[in-house]
Amino acid sequence: MTDVKDSVLVVEDEPQLRRFIRAALDANGYRVLEASRASEVVALITSHNPALVLLDLGLPDGDGIDLTRALREWTTVPIVVLSARGREEDKVAALDAGADDYLTKPFGMNELLARMRVALRHRPSADEPTVERAYTFGDLVIDIVRREVRLGEDELHLTPIEYKLLLLLARNAGRVLTHQQILKDVWGPAYATRTHYVRVHMAELRKKIERDPARPKLIVTEPGVGYRLRDAR
Amino acid sequence: MTDVKDSVLVVEDEPQLRRFIRAALDANGYRVLEASRASEVVALITSHNPALVLLDLGLPDGDGIDLTRALREWTTVPIVVLSARGREEDKVAALDAGADDYLTKPFGMNELLARMRVALRHRPSADEPTVERAYTFGDLVIDIVRREVRLGEDELHLTPIEYKLLLLLARNAGRVLTHQQILKDVWGPAYATRTHYVRVHMAELRKKIERDPARPKLIVTEPGVGYRLRDAR
DNA sequence: AGCGATCTTGATGGGATCTTGATGCGCGAG
DNA sequence: CTCGCGCATCAAGATCCCATCAAGATCGCT
């Protein structure tokens, strides 16, 4: 239960309540960002990209509902509103402005945490970094989602190290990677001197992905420097 | 405000409240389905595919929280819980079981409508509420709604862990799942180190679903990484 | 309380993978 | 021409990872 979870931006001007919330979130493994004014919120979201925003409506320098509406112009980050106002119109206004939930003070911390979990699980698919799903080099295809490598029709079986190596090369296709960089990325910073590892495993990798391993077309050696994956384009 | 919106399944045993809700939803352009017992819910969702479920927790024939958890096995349709119980533990339990919102009776109809709008706009894609009722891999069929697994003609009996394992693999068919991911999903985040559990139970599962458990065709091991359910691409 | 089913945990052996050292080749510098 | 350096290849041993078995603990039901 000690793993680091997502970061949460707490926007609350009352210092006591802010401390209280921070303590509870800390205890539950969230990283906490704090803001006490509406004017700070945009900058903090863009710079830290929190997974969720807890927004007090009663801020001194601006209306929280307007802020919510403004945020919704450009971000889908979940917004859970905390408010002393419990009137139904206030709730409807905040929710329709784009808030994902609305809690009336005083609220129980367990309920807040549960509602935060709801808001967080709502968006795992929403805007995942959606990076590259697959790389293609000639008839070599690296499907990252499936962790699968194919050469033309047949599927290749790569060992963990070989796969890591290939992925590193693919992500930096065209660029030369030094032995140091490769060692650091695949084996970890402590192995920076074991140049030999790279050679042995690069040879294994070539045996599998090169048509003619003796005359590599894909993985080219840059003597004295490192290796490079040729991107044919 | 007269266009036909999505349909909403109202699960509520009190006739008066049901009529009241129906009237409000009608007036707001929703199509309304009604149920008064937990046992009808699964059939109505599968047959009518509503866009949202309003679920009263105090049903005569079954616990609404268990029902929520069961539904979450196979559908992501938004569930908004209505309950006379306002204790914090009740809310937390329902939300963690998979409900998307929780309103304590008596509630204002405008708030309910606003929270329904929130739940509806959360839906991943406007159309299908992502219902996957059964998975098929070769002659292995996993019927999620009935929680039943068949291999060709004969039904298999899977233990809870085996079933969870298989479902996890099926939902991620083709993708490699790391031991970590499996442990987190099946046993919970605290068990991330118990790699051995996965091996033992994966072996049991293979004994049951593989024609030749020694030469697995369906569940393939990715050494050093995890397991993968092969999907016939 | 008792029973059967299921889960946890340890032990073991085999196989895949990695590490490590030895060897040979090619190329450029001296 | 020869030496030295970096690279490729090979192979053996060490290590890691996986499958399997089995015993004890626990769970769930009657």
mmCIF file with all atom_site columns, N, CA, C and O in Angstrom, chain B residues 204-225:
data_model
loop_
_atom_site.group_PDB
_atom_site.id
_atom_site.type_symbol
_atom_site.label_atom_id
_atom_site.label_alt_id
_atom_site.label_comp_id
_atom_site.label_asym_id
_atom_site.label_entity_id
_atom_site.label_seq_id
_atom_site.pdbx_PDB_ins_code
_atom_site.Cartn_x
_atom_site.Cartn_y
_atom_site.Cartn_z
_atom_site.occupancy
_atom_site.B_iso_or_equiv
_atom_site.pdbx_formal_charge
_atom_site.auth_seq_id
_atom_site.auth_comp_id
_atom_site.auth_asym_id
_atom_site.auth_atom_id
_atom_site.pdbx_PDB_model_num
ATOM 1  N N  . GLU B 1 204 ? -2.988 -24.691 -12.991 1.00 0.00 ? 204 GLU B N  1
ATOM 2  C CA . GLU B 1 204 ? -4.303 -25.288 -12.769 1.00 0.00 ? 204 GLU B CA 1
ATOM 3  C C  . GLU B 1 204 ? -5.247 -24.938 -13.926 1.00 0.00 ? 204 GLU B C  1
ATOM 4  O O  . GLU B 1 204 ? -5.963 -25.794 -14.439 1.00 0.00 ? 204 GLU B O  1
ATOM 5  N N  . LEU B 1 205 ? -5.207 -23.673 -14.309 1.00 0.00 ? 205 LEU B N  1
ATOM 6  C CA . LEU B 1 205 ? -6.069 -23.227 -15.390 1.00 0.00 ? 205 LEU B CA 1
ATOM 7  C C  . LEU B 1 205 ? -5.740 -23.970 -16.683 1.00 0.00 ? 205 LEU B C  1
ATOM 8  O O  . LEU B 1 205 ? -6.637 -24.419 -17.406 1.00 0.00 ? 205 LEU B O  1
ATOM 9  N N  . ARG B 1 206 ? -4.479 -24.138 -16.928 1.00 0.00 ? 206 ARG B N  1
ATOM 10 C CA . ARG B 1 206 ? -4.083 -24.861 -18.139 1.00 0.00 ? 206 ARG B CA 1
ATOM 11 C C  . ARG B 1 206 ? -4.585 -26.289 -18.113 1.00 0.00 ? 206 ARG B C  1
ATOM 12 O O  . ARG B 1 206 ? -5.026 -26.821 -19.130 1.00 0.00 ? 206 ARG B O  1
ATOM 13 N N  . LYS B 1 207 ? -4.482 -26.911 -16.957 1.00 0.00 ? 207 LYS B N  1
ATOM 14 C CA . LYS B 1 207 ? -4.969 -28.285 -16.855 1.00 0.00 ? 207 LYS B CA 1
ATOM 15 C C  . LYS B 1 207 ? -6.409 -28.379 -17.326 1.00 0.00 ? 207 LYS B C  1
ATOM 16 O O  . LYS B 1 207 ? -6.842 -29.390 -17.872 1.00 0.00 ? 207 LYS B O  1
ATOM 17 N N  . LYS B 1 208 ? -7.161 -27.316 -17.087 1.00 0.00 ? 208 LYS B N  1
ATOM 18 C CA . LYS B 1 208 ? -8.587 -27.373 -17.410 1.00 0.00 ? 208 LYS B CA 1
ATOM 19 C C  . LYS B 1 208 ? -8.899 -26.925 -18.822 1.00 0.00 ? 208 LYS B C  1
ATOM 20 O O  . LYS B 1 208 ? -9.788 -27.492 -19.466 1.00 0.00 ? 208 LYS B O  1
ATOM 21 N N  . ILE B 1 209 ? -8.234 -25.921 -19.324 1.00 0.00 ? 209 ILE B N  1
ATOM 22 C CA . ILE B 1 209 ? -8.653 -25.393 -20.628 1.00 0.00 ? 209 ILE B CA 1
ATOM 23 C C  . ILE B 1 209 ? -7.770 -25.834 -21.786 1.00 0.00 ? 209 ILE B C  1
ATOM 24 O O  . ILE B 1 209 ? -8.150 -25.642 -22.940 1.00 0.00 ? 209 ILE B O  1
ATOM 25 N N  . GLU B 1 210 ? -6.626 -26.399 -21.505 1.00 0.00 ? 210 GLU B N  1
ATOM 26 C CA . GLU B 1 210 ? -5.755 -26.805 -22.598 1.00 0.00 ? 210 GLU B CA 1
ATOM 27 C C  . GLU B 1 210 ? -5.978 -28.282 -22.925 1.00 0.00 ? 210 GLU B C  1
ATOM 28 O O  . GLU B 1 210 ? -6.076 -29.110 -22.021 1.00 0.00 ? 210 GLU B O  1
ATOM 29 N N  . ARG B 1 211 ? -6.035 -28.578 -24.222 1.00 0.00 ? 211 ARG B N  1
ATOM 30 C CA . ARG B 1 211 ? -6.118 -29.975 -24.646 1.00 0.00 ? 211 ARG B CA 1
ATOM 31 C C  . ARG B 1 211 ? -4.907 -30.745 -24.120 1.00 0.00 ? 211 ARG B C  1
ATOM 32 O O  . ARG B 1 211 ? -5.021 -31.843 -23.595 1.00 0.00 ? 211 ARG B O  1
ATOM 33 N N  . ASP B 1 212 ? -3.764 -30.167 -24.297 1.00 0.00 ? 212 ASP B N  1
ATOM 34 C CA . ASP B 1 212 ? -2.527 -30.797 -23.840 1.00 0.00 ? 212 ASP B CA 1
ATOM 35 C C  . ASP B 1 212 ? -1.779 -29.788 -22.958 1.00 0.00 ? 212 ASP B C  1
ATOM 36 O O  . ASP B 1 212 ? -1.020 -28.963 -23.458 1.00 0.00 ? 212 ASP B O  1
ATOM 37 N N  . PRO B 1 213 ? -2.042 -29.856 -21.657 1.00 0.00 ? 213 PRO B N  1
ATOM 38 C CA . PRO B 1 213 ? -1.497 -28.838 -20.754 1.00 0.00 ? 213 PRO B CA 1
ATOM 39 C C  . PRO B 1 213 ? 0.021  -28.715 -20.820 1.00 0.00 ? 213 PRO B C  1
ATOM 40 O O  . PRO B 1 213 ? 0.578  -27.673 -20.473 1.00 0.00 ? 213 PRO B O  1
ATOM 41 N N  . ALA B 1 214 ? 0.690  -29.767 -21.251 1.00 0.00 ? 214 ALA B N  1
ATOM 42 C CA . ALA B 1 214 ? 2.142  -29.682 -21.314 1.00 0.00 ? 214 ALA B CA 1
ATOM 43 C C  . ALA B 1 214 ? 2.591  -28.841 -22.517 1.00 0.00 ? 214 ALA B C  1
ATOM 44 O O  . ALA B 1 214 ? 3.693  -28.299 -22.528 1.00 0.00 ? 214 ALA B O  1
ATOM 45 N N  . ARG B 1 215 ? 1.710  -28.775 -23.530 1.00 0.00 ? 215 ARG B N  1
ATOM 46 C CA . ARG B 1 215 ? 2.037  -27.974 -24.716 1.00 0.00 ? 215 ARG B CA 1
ATOM 47 C C  . ARG B 1 215 ? 0.902  -26.977 -24.937 1.00 0.00 ? 215 ARG B C  1
ATOM 48 O O  . ARG B 1 215 ? 0.064  -27.169 -25.806 1.00 0.00 ? 215 ARG B O  1
ATOM 49 N N  . PRO B 1 216 ? 0.891  -25.920 -24.153 1.00 0.00 ? 216 PRO B N  1
ATOM 50 C CA . PRO B 1 216 ? -0.252 -24.994 -24.170 1.00 0.00 ? 216 PRO B CA 1
ATOM 51 C C  . PRO B 1 216 ? -0.384 -24.292 -25.516 1.00 0.00 ? 216 PRO B C  1
ATOM 52 O O  . PRO B 1 216 ? 0.595  -23.787 -26.053 1.00 0.00 ? 216 PRO B O  1
ATOM 53 N N  . LYS B 1 217 ? -1.603 -24.285 -26.004 1.00 0.00 ? 217 LYS B N  1
ATOM 54 C CA . LYS B 1 217 ? -1.879 -23.574 -27.251 1.00 0.00 ? 217 LYS B CA 1
ATOM 55 C C  . LYS B 1 217 ? -2.512 -22.214 -26.962 1.00 0.00 ? 217 LYS B C  1
ATOM 56 O O  . LYS B 1 217 ? -2.334 -21.268 -27.706 1.00 0.00 ? 217 LYS B O  1
ATOM 57 N N  . LEU B 1 218 ? -3.281 -22.156 -25.895 1.00 0.00 ? 218 LEU B N  1
ATOM 58 C CA . LEU B 1 218 ? -4.032 -20.939 -25.618 1.00 0.00 ? 218 LEU B CA 1
ATOM 59 C C  . LEU B 1 218 ? -3.242 -19.978 -24.733 1.00 0.00 ? 218 LEU B C  1
ATOM 60 O O  . LEU B 1 218 ? -3.021 -18.835 -25.088 1.00 0.00 ? 218 LEU B O  1
ATOM 61 N N  . ILE B 1 219 ? -2.849 -20.467 -23.585 1.00 0.00 ? 219 ILE B N  1
ATOM 62 C CA . ILE B 1 219 ? -2.113 -19.616 -22.665 1.00 0.00 ? 219 ILE B CA 1
ATOM 63 C C  . ILE B 1 219 ? -0.629 -19.820 -22.906 1.00 0.00 ? 219 ILE B C  1
ATOM 64 O O  . ILE B 1 219 ? -0.075 -20.855 -22.555 1.00 0.00 ? 219 ILE B O  1
ATOM 65 N N  . VAL B 1 220 ? -0.013 -18.846 -23.521 1.00 0.00 ? 220 VAL B N  1
ATOM 66 C CA . VAL B 1 220 ? 1.403  -18.986 -23.804 1.00 0.00 ? 220 VAL B CA 1
ATOM 67 C C  . VAL B 1 220 ? 2.223  -18.177 -22.796 1.00 0.00 ? 220 VAL B C  1
ATOM 68 O O  . VAL B 1 220 ? 1.820  -17.096 -22.378 1.00 0.00 ? 220 VAL B O  1
ATOM 69 N N  . THR B 1 221 ? 3.327  -18.769 -22.403 1.00 0.00 ? 221 THR B N  1
ATOM 70 C CA . THR B 1 221 ? 4.223  -18.114 -21.461 1.00 0.00 ? 221 THR B CA 1
ATOM 71 C C  . THR B 1 221 ? 5.190  -17.214 -22.205 1.00 0.00 ? 221 THR B C  1
ATOM 72 O O  . THR B 1 221 ? 5.748  -17.610 -23.213 1.00 0.00 ? 221 THR B O  1
ATOM 73 N N  . GLU B 1 222 ? 5.328  -16.017 -21.721 1.00 0.00 ? 222 GLU B N  1
ATOM 74 C CA . GLU B 1 222 ? 6.368  -15.136 -22.241 1.00 0.00 ? 222 GLU B CA 1
ATOM 75 C C  . GLU B 1 222 ? 7.448  -15.072 -21.179 1.00 0.00 ? 222 GLU B C  1
ATOM 76 O O  . GLU B 1 222 ? 7.328  -14.333 -20.204 1.00 0.00 ? 222 GLU B O  1
ATOM 77 N N  . PRO B 1 223 ? 8.510  -15.839 -21.344 1.00 0.00 ? 223 PRO B N  1
ATOM 78 C CA . PRO B 1 223 ? 9.494  -15.966 -20.267 1.00 0.00 ? 223 PRO B CA 1
ATOM 79 C C  . PRO B 1 223 ? 10.058 -14.613 -19.867 1.00 0.00 ? 223 PRO B C  1
ATOM 80 O O  . PRO B 1 223 ? 10.390 -13.800 -20.724 1.00 0.00 ? 223 PRO B O  1
ATOM 81 N N  . GLY B 1 224 ? 10.128 -14.433 -18.583 1.00 0.00 ? 224 GLY B N  1
ATOM 82 C CA . GLY B 1 224 ? 10.670 -13.186 -18.069 1.00 0.00 ? 224 GLY B CA 1
ATOM 83 C C  . GLY B 1 224 ? 9.705  -12.030 -18.107 1.00 0.00 ? 224 GLY B C  1
ATOM 84 O O  . GLY B 1 224 ? 10.008 -10.937 -17.652 1.00 0.00 ? 224 GLY B O  1
ATOM 85 N N  . VAL B 1 225 ? 8.516  -12.274 -18.636 1.00 0.00 ? 225 VAL B N  1
ATOM 86 C CA . VAL B 1 225 ? 7.559  -11.181 -18.756 1.00 0.00 ? 225 VAL B CA 1
ATOM 87 C C  . VAL B 1 225 ? 6.230  -11.542 -18.104 1.00 0.00 ? 225 VAL B C  1
ATOM 88 O O  . VAL B 1 225 ? 5.834  -10.961 -17.104 1.00 0.00 ? 225 VAL B O  1
#
